[in-house]
Short mmCIF file of C-alpha atoms in Angstrom, two decimals:
data_model
loop_
_atom_site.label_atom_id
_atom_site.label_comp_id
_atom_site.label_asym_id
_atom_site.label_seq_id
_atom_site.Cartn_x
_atom_site.Cartn_y
_atom_site.Cartn_z
CA LEU A 1 22.07 15.42 15.11
CA SER A 2 22.91 17.80 12.19
CA LEU A 3 26.06 19.96 12.12
CA SER A 4 26.45 22.44 9.28
CA HIS A 5 28.92 25.22 8.62
CA CYS A 6 30.77 24.93 11.88
CA PRO A 7 34.24 26.17 11.12
CA LEU A 8 35.44 26.03 14.58
CA VAL A 9 34.66 22.38 15.16
CA ALA A 10 37.67 20.21 14.29
CA ASP A 11 37.03 17.15 16.42
CA VAL A 12 33.93 14.81 15.90
CA SER A 13 35.37 11.83 17.69
CA ALA A 14 32.83 12.13 20.58
CA LEU A 15 29.87 11.63 18.17
CA GLY A 16 30.24 7.91 17.68
CA THR A 17 27.23 7.20 19.88
CA VAL A 18 24.79 9.28 17.87
CA HIS A 19 22.27 7.21 15.94
CA THR A 20 21.74 9.47 12.96
CA LEU A 21 24.27 12.11 12.18
CA ARG A 22 24.65 14.66 9.42
CA ILE A 23 27.86 16.70 8.99
CA SER A 24 27.72 19.32 6.21
CA GLU A 25 30.13 21.83 4.77
CA MET A 26 32.90 21.07 7.34
CA ASP A 27 36.56 20.03 7.49
CA VAL A 28 36.49 16.45 8.65
CA ALA A 29 39.95 14.87 8.29
CA ASP A 30 39.33 11.97 10.63
CA ALA A 31 35.98 10.05 10.70
CA SER A 32 37.48 6.98 12.40
CA ALA A 33 35.18 7.43 15.48
CA LEU A 34 31.93 7.53 13.46
CA GLY A 35 31.97 3.85 12.46
CA THR A 36 29.32 3.12 15.17
CA VAL A 37 26.86 5.68 13.87
CA HIS A 38 23.78 3.89 12.32
CA THR A 39 22.86 6.49 9.58
CA LEU A 40 25.61 8.86 8.57
CA ASP A 41 25.48 11.73 6.00
CA LEU A 42 28.77 13.38 5.29
CA PHE A 43 27.88 16.27 2.74
CA ARG A 44 30.56 18.22 1.15
CA VAL A 45 33.12 17.32 3.78
CA HIS A 46 36.67 18.46 3.01
CA GLU A 47 40.01 16.82 3.78
CA LEU A 48 38.51 13.34 4.37
CA ALA A 49 40.86 10.79 2.83
CA ASP A 50 40.16 7.45 4.64
CA VAL A 51 36.72 5.93 5.02
CA SER A 52 37.76 2.37 6.18
CA ALA A 53 36.56 3.06 9.65
CA LEU A 54 33.04 3.64 8.26
CA ALA A 55 32.60 0.02 7.10
CA SER A 56 30.19 -0.94 9.81
CA VAL A 57 27.87 2.00 9.15
CA HIS A 58 24.33 0.75 8.15
CA THR A 59 23.34 3.79 5.92
CA LEU A 60 26.02 6.05 4.61
CA GLN A 61 25.62 9.10 2.37
CA LEU A 62 29.15 10.46 1.26
CA ASP A 63 29.77 13.52 -0.74
CA ALA A 64 33.56 14.25 -0.36
CA SER A 65 35.42 15.39 -3.46
CA SER A 66 38.70 14.37 -1.81
CA LEU A 67 38.02 10.63 -2.00
CA ASP A 68 38.94 8.22 -4.81
CA GLU A 69 38.89 4.97 -2.89
CA VAL A 70 35.80 3.51 -1.25
CA SER A 71 36.48 -0.26 -1.42
CA ALA A 72 36.34 -0.53 2.36
CA LEU A 73 32.57 0.32 2.18
CA ALA A 74 31.58 -2.92 0.60
CA ALA A 75 29.77 -4.16 3.77
CA VAL A 76 27.63 -1.01 4.17
CA HIS A 77 23.86 -1.87 3.65
CA THR A 78 22.76 1.31 2.00
CA LEU A 79 25.27 3.55 0.32
CA GLU A 80 25.11 6.77 -1.54
CA LEU A 81 28.11 8.29 -3.22
CA CYS A 82 28.09 11.76 -4.70
CA GLU A 83 30.66 13.66 -6.80
CA LEU A 84 33.68 11.48 -5.88
CA ARG A 85 36.81 11.04 -7.94
CA LEU A 86 36.24 7.24 -8.24
CA ARG A 87 37.51 5.14 -11.08
CA ASP A 88 36.87 1.66 -9.71
CA VAL A 89 33.46 0.60 -8.04
CA SER A 90 33.98 -3.14 -8.53
CA ALA A 91 34.41 -3.67 -4.69
CA LEU A 92 30.80 -2.42 -4.11
CA GLY A 93 28.94 -5.29 -5.66
CA THR A 94 27.91 -6.67 -2.13
CA VAL A 95 26.09 -3.36 -1.15
CA HIS A 96 22.38 -4.01 -0.85
CA THR A 97 21.20 -0.56 -1.97
CA LEU A 98 23.71 1.61 -3.91
CA ARG A 99 23.37 5.10 -5.48
CA ILE A 100 26.19 6.69 -7.37
CA PHE A 101 25.59 10.30 -8.50
CA GLY A 102 28.27 12.17 -10.57
CA ALA A 103 31.30 9.84 -11.07
CA PRO A 104 32.94 11.09 -14.35
CA LEU A 105 35.73 8.66 -14.19
CA VAL A 106 33.84 5.44 -13.75
CA ARG A 107 33.57 3.37 -16.96
CA GLU A 108 32.80 -0.21 -15.74
CA VAL A 109 29.81 -1.22 -13.67
CA SER A 110 29.40 -4.82 -14.47
CA ALA A 111 30.65 -5.86 -10.95
CA LEU A 112 27.44 -4.30 -9.44
CA ALA A 113 25.32 -7.12 -10.88
CA ARG A 114 24.49 -8.43 -7.31
CA VAL A 115 23.28 -5.19 -5.93
CA HIS A 116 19.61 -5.43 -4.96
CA SER A 117 18.65 -1.81 -5.75
CA LEU A 118 20.97 0.31 -7.90
CA GLU A 119 20.81 3.93 -9.13
CA LEU A 120 23.35 5.44 -11.49
CA CYS A 121 23.26 9.04 -12.41
CA ASN A 122 25.56 11.23 -14.41
CA LEU A 123 28.31 8.73 -15.35
CA PRO A 124 29.29 9.98 -18.83
CA LEU A 125 31.71 7.09 -19.54
CA VAL A 126 29.45 4.11 -18.93
CA GLU A 127 28.48 2.38 -22.18
CA ASP A 128 27.59 -1.15 -21.14
CA VAL A 129 25.03 -2.04 -18.66
CA SER A 130 24.05 -5.66 -19.82
CA ALA A 131 25.48 -7.23 -16.70
CA LEU A 132 22.95 -5.43 -14.56
CA ALA A 133 20.13 -7.57 -15.76
CA THR A 134 20.03 -9.36 -12.42
CA VAL A 135 19.65 -6.10 -10.29
CA ARG A 136 15.95 -6.16 -8.93
CA SER A 137 15.52 -2.24 -9.01
CA LEU A 138 17.59 -0.29 -11.50
CA SER A 139 17.61 3.45 -12.32
CA LEU A 140 19.78 4.84 -15.05
CA VAL A 141 19.78 8.56 -15.38
CA SER A 142 22.01 10.83 -17.51
CA LEU A 143 24.19 8.19 -19.08
CA PRO A 144 25.05 9.94 -22.39
CA ALA A 145 27.15 7.17 -23.78
CA LEU A 146 24.59 4.30 -23.19
CA ALA A 147 22.66 3.17 -26.33
CA ASP A 148 21.75 -0.49 -25.68
CA VAL A 149 19.38 -1.49 -22.88
CA SER A 150 18.13 -4.63 -24.45
CA ALA A 151 19.62 -6.87 -21.88
CA LEU A 152 17.59 -5.38 -19.02
CA GLY A 153 14.26 -7.21 -19.61
CA ALA A 154 14.62 -9.29 -16.48
CA VAL A 155 14.88 -6.29 -14.13
CA ARG A 156 11.67 -6.00 -12.00
CA ARG A 157 11.69 -2.20 -11.57
CA LEU A 158 13.54 -0.19 -14.28
CA ARG A 159 13.80 3.62 -14.65
CA LEU A 160 15.56 4.99 -17.81
CA GLN A 161 15.85 8.84 -17.81
CA GLU A 162 17.86 11.27 -20.02
CA LEU A 163 19.47 8.67 -22.28
CA PRO A 164 20.03 10.49 -25.57
CA LEU A 165 21.20 7.43 -27.50
CA VAL A 166 18.54 4.93 -26.55
CA CYS A 167 16.13 4.31 -29.35
CA ASP A 168 14.99 0.65 -28.84
CA VAL A 169 12.96 -0.79 -25.79
CA SER A 170 11.40 -3.60 -27.52
CA ARG A 171 12.98 -6.31 -25.34
CA LEU A 172 11.66 -4.61 -22.00
CA GLY A 173 8.21 -6.05 -22.24
CA SER A 174 8.89 -8.43 -19.28
CA VAL A 175 9.84 -5.60 -16.90
CA HIS A 176 7.19 -5.35 -14.04
CA GLU A 177 7.34 -1.62 -13.47
CA LEU A 178 8.89 0.56 -16.27
CA ASP A 179 9.48 4.35 -16.14
CA LEU A 180 10.73 6.07 -19.44
CA CYS A 181 11.46 9.66 -19.42
CA ARG A 182 13.39 12.02 -21.84
CA LEU A 183 14.46 9.48 -24.36
CA PRO A 184 14.46 11.68 -27.44
CA LEU A 185 15.14 9.01 -30.05
CA LEU A 186 12.51 6.47 -28.85
CA GLU A 187 9.81 6.15 -31.41
CA GLU A 188 8.14 2.72 -30.82
CA VAL A 189 6.61 1.59 -27.58
CA SER A 190 4.18 -1.17 -28.64
CA ALA A 191 6.25 -3.96 -27.27
CA LEU A 192 5.63 -2.58 -23.79
CA ARG A 193 1.96 -3.69 -23.78
CA THR A 194 2.88 -6.54 -21.41
CA VAL A 195 4.45 -4.22 -18.79
CA HIS A 196 2.39 -4.27 -15.61
CA ARG A 197 3.04 -0.64 -14.52
CA LEU A 198 4.19 1.81 -17.15
CA ARG A 199 5.12 5.43 -16.90
CA LEU A 200 6.08 7.50 -20.12
CA ARG A 201 7.20 11.09 -19.93
CA SER A 202 8.72 13.52 -22.35
CA LEU A 203 9.10 11.15 -25.27
CA PRO A 204 8.78 13.55 -28.14
CA ALA A 205 9.19 10.96 -30.97
CA VAL A 206 6.42 8.57 -29.71
CA GLU A 207 3.23 9.10 -31.64
CA ASP A 208 1.30 5.88 -31.33
CA LEU A 209 0.12 4.63 -27.92
CA SER A 210 -2.66 2.36 -29.18
CA ALA A 211 -1.05 -0.85 -28.33
CA LEU A 212 -0.84 -0.06 -24.63
CA GLY A 213 -4.43 -0.80 -23.79
CA THR A 214 -3.51 -4.02 -22.07
CA VAL A 215 -1.10 -2.34 -19.52
CA HIS A 216 -2.51 -2.61 -15.97
CA THR A 217 -1.39 0.76 -14.75
#
């Protein structure tokens, strides 16, 4: 069920038995009855201040600018957070699959080291990701303060995109699947010859690819 731009709908309490529910561009002040929904997408919902009742949702996508506290969602299996006023994400280290898009106040992400699959996008204050070496699948996009990715060699699948300060990937040769895109300072990629699957895009300073003949894909 998908509800979008329904200004006269004020009560969604009867929708707790729906398996997959998307609510978009609506005023939802009380989501307490939606904790039994399997897959829930709350996109640009207004007035939502408490998400503690959503702790049992399996897959949750949340875009609510009014929220600054989501620690109650630590038991959600797959969680996507967009454009929230978050400062602290340390409680989310138990989430299996976590995506955070647009969290301008988040600085510390070391507590997310136990997440299985992690995507961080548009987090301007994040400088240190060394603790994320234990994440199995990691995507880092638009982190303008991040310069050092040398600790991430143990990540199985790694995506680095739009990282303007990253200039050295020499310690990423043990990554199984590596995707590098829009790293303007990166010049040398010869150390990546041991990567199993390698994707290189928009790397204007890279001139020599001769060492990559041993890459599988």
